[in-house]
């Protein structure tokens, strides 16, 4: 019936069992870079005869889309589509599908792991002991501290629930939701400046703005409470990297955690290398349960479009 290109690292090496359903439906499954993120030339070559594309976080440019004349659907194994040239996809009649909500629990749990790791500097203490060095840094407890959540979608709401369970105060900012329609027991909705001024910890769970401008830029950081902890398990582009580096240097930001980067692995390691940055290699949705849920949903989305449903 045709070819389907599969690029997510979590599905291409080893081959995820959900891909058997594509073969059973009569499609040939192509994995251009098993276990790695393919580059543009690999994608252009792989997609030239493809009807479907099960995509990861790699950049999908206009050049790639125009090199795939038979392509009918791009199915993301996640929710973000800022890596896709959506205008080009629309112009070529290509459906873009997302697996909304299925990775929310894994990302929310990792956010809480980042929270504890940052508050107790687990990275510093663990690495010190690995070198047989007995050194300690005083941490802080999360109970009664204020968590500011930017973006109150599925993941933001799960994080809010978990933080409330830890005895934290929670405030949230999201300009795209109707606050009156949201179940928000114990959550205080505030303006963006208010959130920055009152939060001990700020956690990012928003998409990249349409204008591409970072949410935490120099002006925003200047409004933040001194010594704020910033958790970013969403998108690297939400940060103004040079401004954040300066804020880490002068103590405005005490700790930054990261789980996503502009390119993976990153081209620019300057933030990761900072002594007050704790980074993980995009593992928010990389749990056994999430990989299975996302894979099944992405395959479902592909087949629905290809079957005309």
Steps between C-alpha positions, in 0.01 A plus 500: 500500500794736547768616739497657846809670639560468876758722671441523879801353678279327757320312220776434246762326715384253602200487267189560709237221483227752404664533157388144425153644446634711213650193336178304556316781321730443202754778542877478480659662806811709431734607784763733348710543817418231760559629853618839372345825384511510117640801319326682217664305219411166659137612529483625143629166374274292728179695431512519119251211462332510843128539567540530878758644737512414869718785622705589805649836599720541191450815294262445209572783258324613184778332300422167663125537443545599135720195444212269606234527226298200620498595869150520649558511875763591758423336833702642792587273790434796730309827516747759373486597133733801511762281328273470194453760226123505546443747216675268255305202632168681448597612152572139402183361659687301764315422823705558817389286795608519864484253788346742746506416868663157485842615621364738764552276802862418415590867445318609816682240709836602355419862586456399864826302482670816369338698781648280772834468323529878472390572857745249644770529230507126446721544194775671700486262796490185286790610279707604803467158658593333170841669538515395870458863604286574806343841428156631581281789388204610708173433321143614547172322571213528254220505756334843529702640209323653202505322165419719201376304200517662156259310275202329662435222251500127575858491626473827692189376679661170597803687634268729697324200657830337594633824649188551707543146629846603618356789699607769256311816409424509129435792267456475125503717189347400167354764267327239283263340750169610645584500869133474597468167316801333663493278808739698713457419867799644679644664184532878479495643148715811467650728238843421359677774702321386818612143444862607458491715812343243734649167385789322671502250213379559142411202283449534124225300327408724207545477123742735330313828423402552137737796473787276614595730786617330822271515803784542748700782347715761671203721587308211656799380699549851638151472654561159657558438868873488567631145521207352307529140380395452135382160373470450124368163387320659203690682224851646505379795289291623794828629646720787388822303550744795535266675745461181704877449512542853634223438755676182616827689531357783710275282718165615363444134405648261755445179301376424149388155392463399135357199319477633143738672263498682165680205343556161657775450597547876542734702280547754779600347835556830683186475713547130573858566610400765754556380857144593599326320215359150537420346161352173377500377135130546413369216718166653599304259283763229505338249732386151406137598556516828308692357204234230462209744529656750260597233246151352494336843468738613223434181302124542554519855363699390195261221409189714551621757249631245252167312518309824445344500844 
